[in-house]
Amino acid sequence: LITGNGFQPKLIDLKSAAPGSTDERTVRIEITPICTMIILDHRGYLVDNALVTMKPAPGSKPMRVVGSGNVGTSQRSDDAGEVKFTRPIGRYVVIASNSNYKGKIQKTIDWDGDPAPIEVTLKKP
């Protein structure tokens, strides 16, 4: 499994290990923009451990999504209220709430790949 910020995860099959053998691979990875969001509560304070989902908007297919559409599209913000998503340019639905699932907001954004952080303000719980 090859994964990290700036590209979609890629799974590569390798041969079984054998003493003295080597297995060299060339892996082609497409660099993808990183969307950074800063999550704020209704008073403007940073929200740590916020639950944030960034999934393709209806009718938009910028990435492959499985199941309900939230699988692999949700993350928690860090202690500074920051969360990062590796996503192609496109239209997305952003859903966010605090760690207690309060103050939930949902909005659609047209993200153009700009690396500047996007501020997301939660509703008053």
Tab-separated table of C-alpha atoms in Angstrom, residues 8-97:
chain	number	residue	atom	x	y	z
A	8	GLN	CA	-4.693	8.766	-3.918
A	9	PRO	CA	-3.763	5.482	-2.162
A	10	LYS	CA	-2.466	2.778	-4.481
A	11	LEU	CA	-2.274	-0.953	-3.776
A	12	ILE	CA	0.506	-2.884	-5.536
A	13	ASP	CA	0.726	-6.707	-5.640
A	14	LEU	CA	4.216	-8.057	-4.921
A	15	LYS	CA	5.666	-11.529	-5.478
A	16	SER	CA	6.099	-13.819	-2.490
A	17	ALA	CA	9.342	-13.218	-0.639
A	18	ALA	CA	12.167	-15.704	-1.260
A	19	PRO	CA	15.722	-15.653	0.120
A	20	GLY	CA	18.073	-13.687	-2.117
A	21	SER	CA	15.378	-12.463	-4.503
A	22	THR	CA	14.527	-8.880	-5.379
A	23	ASP	CA	11.386	-7.367	-6.867
A	24	GLU	CA	11.809	-3.952	-8.464
A	25	ARG	CA	8.755	-1.919	-9.484
A	26	THR	CA	8.135	1.408	-11.117
A	27	VAL	CA	4.994	3.002	-9.748
A	28	ARG	CA	3.281	5.853	-11.561
A	29	ILE	CA	1.520	8.205	-9.129
A	30	GLU	CA	-0.584	11.218	-10.136
A	31	ILE	CA	-0.074	14.190	-7.816
A	32	THR	CA	-3.435	15.454	-6.554
A	33	PRO	CA	-4.131	18.798	-4.822
A	34	ILE	CA	-4.601	18.922	-1.052
A	35	CYS	CA	-7.625	20.755	0.339
A	36	THR	CA	-6.982	22.196	3.813
A	37	MET	CA	-9.905	23.192	6.031
A	38	ILE	CA	-9.877	24.986	9.361
A	39	ILE	CA	-12.915	24.098	11.491
A	40	LEU	CA	-14.296	26.854	13.752
A	41	ASP	CA	-17.186	26.839	16.199
A	42	HIS	CA	-19.934	29.476	16.031
A	43	ARG	CA	-17.805	31.811	18.244
A	44	GLY	CA	-14.750	31.537	15.966
A	45	TYR	CA	-12.715	29.133	18.148
A	46	LEU	CA	-10.771	26.238	16.631
A	47	VAL	CA	-12.534	22.864	16.903
A	48	ASP	CA	-10.261	19.915	17.646
A	49	ASN	CA	-11.403	16.390	16.751
A	50	ALA	CA	-14.218	17.693	14.507
A	51	LEU	CA	-15.740	15.109	12.165
A	52	VAL	CA	-15.441	16.383	8.587
A	53	THR	CA	-16.647	14.749	5.372
A	54	MET	CA	-15.665	15.947	1.890
A	55	LYS	CA	-17.433	13.855	-0.745
A	56	PRO	CA	-18.292	14.438	-4.407
A	57	ALA	CA	-21.481	16.465	-4.891
A	58	PRO	CA	-24.413	14.716	-6.611
A	59	GLY	CA	-23.759	14.513	-10.335
A	60	SER	CA	-20.030	15.063	-9.817
A	61	LYS	CA	-17.635	12.124	-10.240
A	62	PRO	CA	-14.164	13.480	-9.456
A	63	MET	CA	-13.196	10.416	-7.405
A	64	ARG	CA	-14.306	6.849	-6.781
A	65	VAL	CA	-16.474	6.457	-3.693
A	66	VAL	CA	-17.786	3.163	-2.317
A	67	GLY	CA	-20.739	2.317	-0.097
A	68	SER	CA	-22.794	5.187	1.294
A	69	GLY	CA	-20.469	7.773	-0.199
A	70	ASN	CA	-18.931	8.626	3.178
A	71	VAL	CA	-16.542	5.654	3.279
A	72	GLY	CA	-13.038	7.038	2.865
A	73	THR	CA	-14.286	10.622	2.658
A	74	SER	CA	-14.382	11.501	6.388
A	75	GLN	CA	-11.593	12.530	8.747
A	76	ARG	CA	-11.091	14.128	12.159
A	77	SER	CA	-9.506	17.558	12.573
A	78	ASP	CA	-6.266	17.829	14.532
A	79	ASP	CA	-5.698	19.853	17.729
A	80	ALA	CA	-5.494	23.056	15.659
A	81	GLY	CA	-8.872	22.425	13.986
A	82	GLU	CA	-7.145	21.543	10.712
A	83	VAL	CA	-8.076	18.721	8.382
A	84	LYS	CA	-6.575	17.879	4.969
A	85	PHE	CA	-8.122	15.981	2.082
A	86	THR	CA	-6.346	14.806	-1.076
A	87	ARG	CA	-8.912	15.539	-3.782
A	88	PRO	CA	-9.048	16.357	-7.490
A	89	ILE	CA	-10.511	19.726	-8.450
A	90	GLY	CA	-14.306	19.572	-8.456
A	91	ARG	CA	-17.614	20.138	-6.668
A	92	TYR	CA	-17.935	18.645	-3.175
A	93	VAL	CA	-20.372	18.353	-0.300
A	94	VAL	CA	-18.716	19.293	3.005
A	95	ILE	CA	-20.349	18.058	6.213
A	96	ALA	CA	-18.806	19.005	9.563
A	97	SER	CA	-19.679	18.777	13.261
